[in-house]
Coordinates of C-alpha atoms and ligand atoms in Angstrom, one line a residue:
X1 CA 209.0 127.2 39.9
X2 CA 212.7 126.1 40.0
X3 CA 215.2 127.4 37.5
X4 CA 216.0 124.5 35.1
X5 CA 217.3 123.8 31.7
X6 CA 214.2 125.2 29.9
X7 CA 214.0 128.5 31.9
X8 CA 213.8 131.6 29.7
X9 CA 216.1 134.5 30.5
X10 CA 215.1 138.1 30.9
X11 CA 217.4 140.7 32.4
X12 CA 218.5 144.2 33.0
X13 CA 221.6 145.7 31.5
X14 CA 222.9 149.1 32.7
X15 CA 225.7 150.7 34.7
X16 CA 225.2 150.7 37.7
X17 CA 222.3 148.2 38.3
X18 CA 222.8 147.3 41.9
X19 CA 220.1 149.7 43.1
X20 CA 217.5 148.1 40.7
X21 CA 214.4 146.5 42.1
X22 CA 213.3 145.1 38.7
X23 CA 214.6 141.6 39.5
X24 CA 212.4 141.4 42.6
X25 CA 209.4 142.8 40.7
X26 CA 209.7 140.5 37.6
X27 CA 210.6 137.4 39.5
X28 CA 207.6 137.8 41.8
X29 CA 205.4 138.2 38.7
X30 CA 206.9 135.1 37.0
X31 CA 206.3 133.1 40.2
X32 CA 202.8 134.3 40.6
X33 CA 201.8 133.1 37.1
X34 CA 203.9 130.0 37.3
X35 CA 206.0 131.0 34.3
X36 CA 209.4 129.3 33.6
X37 CA 211.3 132.6 33.4
X38 CA 214.1 134.2 35.4
X39 CA 215.1 137.9 35.6
X40 CA 218.7 138.8 36.4
X41 CA 220.6 142.2 36.5
X42 CA 224.0 142.6 34.7
X43 CA 226.3 145.5 35.2
X44 CA 227.5 146.3 31.7
X45 CA 229.9 149.2 31.0
X46 CA 229.6 151.3 27.9
X47 CA 232.4 149.6 26.0
X48 CA 230.9 146.2 26.6
X49 CA 227.4 146.9 25.4
X50 CA 227.8 145.3 21.9
X51 CA 229.4 142.2 23.4
X52 CA 226.6 142.0 26.0
X53 CA 223.9 142.2 23.3
X54 CA 225.7 139.7 21.1
X55 CA 225.8 137.4 24.1
X56 CA 222.1 137.7 24.9
X57 CA 221.3 137.1 21.3
X58 CA 223.5 133.9 21.3
X59 CA 221.9 132.7 24.5
X60 CA 218.4 133.3 23.1
X61 CA 217.3 135.6 25.9
X62 CA 213.5 136.3 25.8
X63 CA 214.2 140.0 26.3
X64 CA 215.8 142.6 28.5
X65 CA 215.5 146.0 30.0
X66 CA 218.0 148.7 29.3
X67 CA 218.9 151.5 31.7
X68 CA 221.4 154.3 32.2
X69 CA 223.7 154.8 30.3
X70 CA 222.6 152.6 27.4
X71 CA 219.0 153.7 26.5
X72 CA 220.1 155.6 23.4
X73 CA 223.3 153.7 22.4
X74 CA 221.5 150.3 22.4
X75 CA 219.5 151.3 19.3
X76 CA 222.4 150.6 16.9
X77 CA 222.7 147.0 18.1
X78 CA 219.0 146.2 17.7
X79 CA 217.2 144.7 14.6
X80 CA 214.2 147.1 14.7
X81 CA 212.2 149.6 16.8
X82 CA 208.6 149.8 17.8
X83 CA 207.0 153.1 16.6
X84 CA 206.9 154.8 20.0
X85 CA 210.6 153.9 20.8
X86 CA 211.5 155.3 17.4
X87 CA 209.7 158.5 18.1
X88 CA 211.2 158.9 21.5
X89 CA 214.7 157.9 20.3
X90 CA 215.3 155.8 23.4
X91 CA 214.7 152.2 24.4
X92 CA 214.1 150.7 27.8
X93 CA 212.8 147.2 26.8
X94 CA 214.0 144.8 24.2
X95 CA 211.9 141.8 23.0
X96 CA 213.0 138.7 21.1
X97 CA 210.5 138.5 18.2
X98 CA 211.1 135.8 15.5
X99 CA 214.8 135.7 16.4
X100 CA 215.1 139.5 16.1
X101 CA 215.8 142.0 19.0
X102 CA 213.1 144.7 18.8
X103 CA 213.4 147.9 20.9
X104 CA 210.4 149.3 22.8
X105 CA 210.0 152.2 25.2
X106 CA 207.6 151.1 28.0
X107 CA 208.4 154.2 30.1
X108 CA 205.9 156.1 27.8
X109 CA 203.2 153.7 28.8
X110 CA 204.3 153.7 32.5
X111 CA 204.0 157.6 32.6
X112 CA 200.6 157.6 30.9
X113 CA 199.3 154.9 33.3
X114 CA 200.6 156.7 36.3
X115 CA 198.7 159.8 35.2
X116 CA 195.5 157.8 34.6
X117 CA 192.6 158.8 36.7
X118 CA 193.9 162.3 37.3
X119 CA 192.0 165.3 35.9
X120 CA 194.7 166.5 33.6
X121 CA 194.7 170.2 32.8
X122 CA 195.5 169.9 29.1
X123 CA 194.8 173.6 28.5
X124 CA 197.8 174.5 30.7
X125 CA 201.4 173.9 29.9
X126 CA 203.3 170.8 31.3
X127 CA 206.7 171.4 32.8
X128 CA 209.3 168.6 32.4
X129 CA 212.4 168.9 34.4
X130 CA 215.3 167.1 32.7
X131 CA 216.2 166.4 29.1
X132 CA 217.4 162.8 29.1
X133 CA 215.7 159.6 28.2
X134 CA 213.0 159.8 30.9
X135 CA 212.2 163.4 29.7
X136 CA 211.9 162.2 26.1
X137 CA 209.5 159.4 27.2
X138 CA 207.5 162.0 29.2
X139 CA 207.3 164.3 26.2
X140 CA 205.8 161.5 24.0
X141 CA 203.4 160.4 26.8
X142 CA 202.2 164.0 27.4
X143 CA 201.7 164.8 23.8
X144 CA 199.7 161.6 23.4
X145 CA 197.6 162.6 26.3
X146 CA 196.7 165.9 24.6
X147 CA 199.1 168.5 26.1
X148 CA 199.7 171.2 23.6
X149 CA 202.5 173.1 25.3
X150 CA 205.6 171.7 27.0
X151 CA 208.2 173.6 29.0
X152 CA 211.6 171.9 29.3
X153 CA 213.9 172.8 32.1
X154 CA 217.4 171.3 32.3
X155 CA 220.7 171.8 34.1
X156 CA 222.5 171.8 30.7
X157 CA 220.2 174.4 29.1
X158 CA 221.4 173.5 25.5
X159 CA 219.8 170.1 25.9
X160 CA 216.5 171.7 27.0
X161 CA 216.7 173.9 23.9
X162 CA 217.4 170.9 21.7
X163 CA 214.4 169.0 23.1
X164 CA 212.1 172.0 22.7
X165 CA 213.0 172.1 19.0
X166 CA 212.1 168.4 18.8
X167 CA 208.7 169.1 20.4
X168 CA 208.1 171.9 17.9
X169 CA 209.0 169.6 15.1
X170 CA 205.9 167.5 16.2
X171 CA 203.8 170.7 15.8
X172 CA 203.3 171.4 19.5
X173 CA 204.3 174.5 21.4
X174 CA 207.5 174.3 23.5
X175 CA 209.8 176.6 25.5
X176 CA 212.9 175.9 27.5
X177 CA 214.9 177.3 30.5
X178 CA 217.7 176.4 32.9
X179 CA 217.1 175.2 36.4
X180 CA 217.6 178.8 37.7
X181 CA 214.3 179.8 36.2
X182 CA 212.3 176.7 37.3
X183 CA 210.2 178.5 39.9
X184 CA 209.0 181.0 37.3
X185 CA 208.3 178.3 34.7
X186 CA 206.3 176.2 37.2
X187 CA 203.9 179.0 38.0
X188 CA 202.0 178.5 34.7
X189 CA 201.9 174.7 34.7
X190 CA 199.2 172.3 35.5
X191 CA 201.5 169.3 35.4
X192 CA 205.1 169.0 36.6
X193 CA 207.2 166.0 35.9
X194 CA 210.6 165.5 37.5
X195 CA 212.7 163.5 35.0
X196 CA 216.1 164.0 36.7
X197 CA 217.7 162.1 39.6
X198 CA 217.4 165.2 41.9
X199 CA 216.2 164.0 45.3
X200 CA 217.2 160.3 44.7
X201 CA 218.7 158.4 47.5
X202 CA 221.2 159.1 49.1
X203 CA 220.6 162.9 48.3
X204 CA 217.1 162.8 49.7
X205 CA 217.2 166.4 50.9
X206 CA 217.4 167.8 47.4
X207 CA 214.4 169.0 45.4
X208 CA 214.1 170.8 42.1
X209 CA 211.2 172.9 43.4
X210 CA 210.0 174.3 46.8
X211 CA 206.3 174.5 47.8
X212 CA 206.1 178.3 47.2
X213 CA 206.8 177.7 43.5
X214 CA 204.3 174.8 43.0
X215 CA 200.7 175.9 42.0
X216 CA 198.2 174.4 44.4
X217 CA 196.1 172.9 41.6
X218 CA 199.0 171.3 39.9
X219 CA 199.7 167.6 39.6
X220 CA 203.3 166.6 40.4
X221 CA 204.9 163.3 39.1
X222 CA 208.3 162.5 40.4
X223 CA 210.0 159.8 38.2
X224 CA 212.4 159.2 41.2
X225 CA 211.2 156.1 43.1
X226 CA 213.8 155.8 45.8
X227 CA 212.9 157.2 48.3
X228 CA 209.2 156.3 47.7
X229 CA 208.2 159.8 49.0
X230 CA 210.7 162.3 47.7
X231 CA 211.3 165.8 49.0
X232 CA 209.7 167.1 45.8
X233 CA 206.5 165.2 46.6
X234 CA 206.5 166.5 50.1
X235 CA 206.9 170.1 48.9
X236 CA 204.1 169.5 46.4
X237 CA 201.8 168.2 49.2
X238 CA 202.7 171.3 51.2
X239 CA 201.6 173.4 48.3
X240 CA 198.3 171.5 48.1
X241 CA 199.1 169.9 44.8
X242 CA 198.3 166.3 43.8
X243 CA 201.3 163.9 43.8
X244 CA 202.2 160.8 42.0
X245 CA 205.3 158.7 43.1
X246 CA 207.8 157.3 40.7
X247 CA 206.9 153.7 41.8
X248 CA 203.7 154.0 39.7
X249 CA 205.8 154.6 36.6
X250 CA 208.2 151.8 37.6
X251 CA 205.4 149.2 38.1
X252 CA 203.6 150.1 34.9
X253 CA 206.6 150.3 32.6
X254 CA 207.6 146.9 34.1
X255 CA 204.1 145.5 33.5
X256 CA 204.2 146.4 29.8
X257 CA 207.6 144.8 29.4
X258 CA 206.4 141.7 31.2
X259 CA 203.5 141.4 28.8
X260 CA 205.7 141.9 25.8
X261 CA 208.1 139.1 26.9
X262 CA 205.5 136.6 28.1
X263 CA 202.3 137.4 26.3
X264 CA 200.5 137.2 29.6
X265 CA 198.6 139.9 31.5
X266 CA 201.0 141.3 34.2
X267 CA 200.0 140.8 37.8
X268 CA 200.2 144.5 38.7
X269 CA 199.5 144.2 42.4
X270 CA 202.1 141.4 42.8
X271 CA 204.6 143.6 41.0
X272 CA 203.8 146.7 43.1
X273 CA 204.0 144.7 46.3
X274 CA 207.4 143.2 45.4
X275 CA 208.8 146.6 44.4
X276 CA 207.5 148.3 47.5
X277 CA 209.0 145.5 49.7
X278 CA 212.3 145.8 47.9
X279 CA 212.3 149.6 48.5
X280 CA 211.5 149.2 52.1
X281 CA 208.0 150.6 51.8
X282 CA 204.6 149.7 53.2
X283 CA 202.1 147.5 51.5
X284 CA 198.7 146.2 52.5
Ligands
LIG1 P1 219.5 160.5 31.7 O1 219.1 160.2 30.3 O2 220.9 160.2 32.2 O3 219.1 162.0 32.0 C1 219.4 162.6 33.3 C2 218.8 164.0 33.3 O4 218.9 164.4 34.6 C3 219.5 165.0 32.4 O5 218.6 166.0 32.0 C4 220.5 165.6 33.4 O6 220.9 166.9 33.1 C5 219.7 165.6 34.7 N1 220.5 165.5 35.9 C6 221.3 164.5 36.3 N2 221.9 164.8 37.4 C7 221.5 166.0 37.8 C8 221.7 166.9 38.9 N3 222.5 166.5 39.9 N4 221.1 168.1 39.0 C9 220.3 168.5 38.0 N5 220.0 167.7 36.9 C10 220.6 166.5 36.8 O7 218.5 159.7 32.8 P2 217.0 159.3 32.6 O8 216.9 157.9 32.1 O9 216.3 160.4 31.9 O10 216.5 159.2 34.1 C11 216.2 160.4 34.9 C12 215.6 160.0 36.2 O11 214.4 159.3 36.0 C13 216.5 159.0 37.0 O12 216.4 159.3 38.4 C14 215.8 157.6 36.8 O13 216.0 156.7 37.8 C15 214.3 158.1 36.7 N6 213.5 157.1 36.0 C16 212.5 156.5 36.6 C17 211.7 155.6 36.0 C18 210.6 155.0 36.7 O14 210.2 153.9 36.3 N7 210.1 155.5 37.8 C19 211.9 155.4 34.6 C20 212.9 156.0 33.9 C21 213.7 156.9 34.6 P3 222.1 167.3 32.2 O15 221.6 167.2 30.8 O16 222.5 168.6 32.6 O17 223.2 166.2 32.4

């Protein structure tokens, strides 16, 4: 399908965006279904966010994704929020609905889908490393999946404390710690989610946890997807734990966004293949 005068616009806004593989993933999906849409990525600095949203509104964009550093600040420029985005307090997807920009958080769905098929030990605590937007999405996903206790660990311990209060306000158990006590915290957990950029390219030798601190029956989900197999996932494998790479979250959060924009079922395998290719990985 050629881009022409009727083509609908979807895009990513963030700063930076050059590393993103969302354009490859979504354009491959539009092409596979023969849809007249195009997906671009725009580097938008913090002080240009309002202007960018006004511009997209004036242009009648079908929707857009939002990434660092705008996932929270975007909320004030939108016309409404979906319930899950409101609960999480962060937005990663915006959809034009009846001329209104409505904010969604598809990371929550992406995390839940990535965990699907795993035997989740809901009777044990879940450890979330990080206290930013991805951690908030992970909290909502894990609470929806039935986890009753969440441990939050963060570099800035005050933010982990804040998030633990938020979890308690939803009537679930929560505790917090700094990264110095991560090993100790992980020992009691059945599920570990890394929601920080630790281990992300180019610092691929970094990991928030070593194998000796990862319980062998744990499930470890790393939200980082570049590299595809992070140091944390390698350490988890060494410990005998089950691992889930961040690309699974990437593909499923993208799939839900695609479905919201187009009303069509997302071609998951096409999207996974495009993302893997863009990240230099293997695909069948
Ligand atoms: P964010 O809102 O900016 O939060 C970043 C979090 O990481 C904060 O808790 C921050 O701690 C911590 N952090 C940042 N640099 C760190 C470092 N060098 N050492 C230790 N902690 C550090 O970002 P986000 O949206 O939550 O994203 C977090 C990660 O998840 C990113 O790598 C992002 O690419 C990934 N992600 C992946 C997907 C996916 O589809 N797979 C979706 C969403 C996010 P402080 O509070 O101390 O600053």
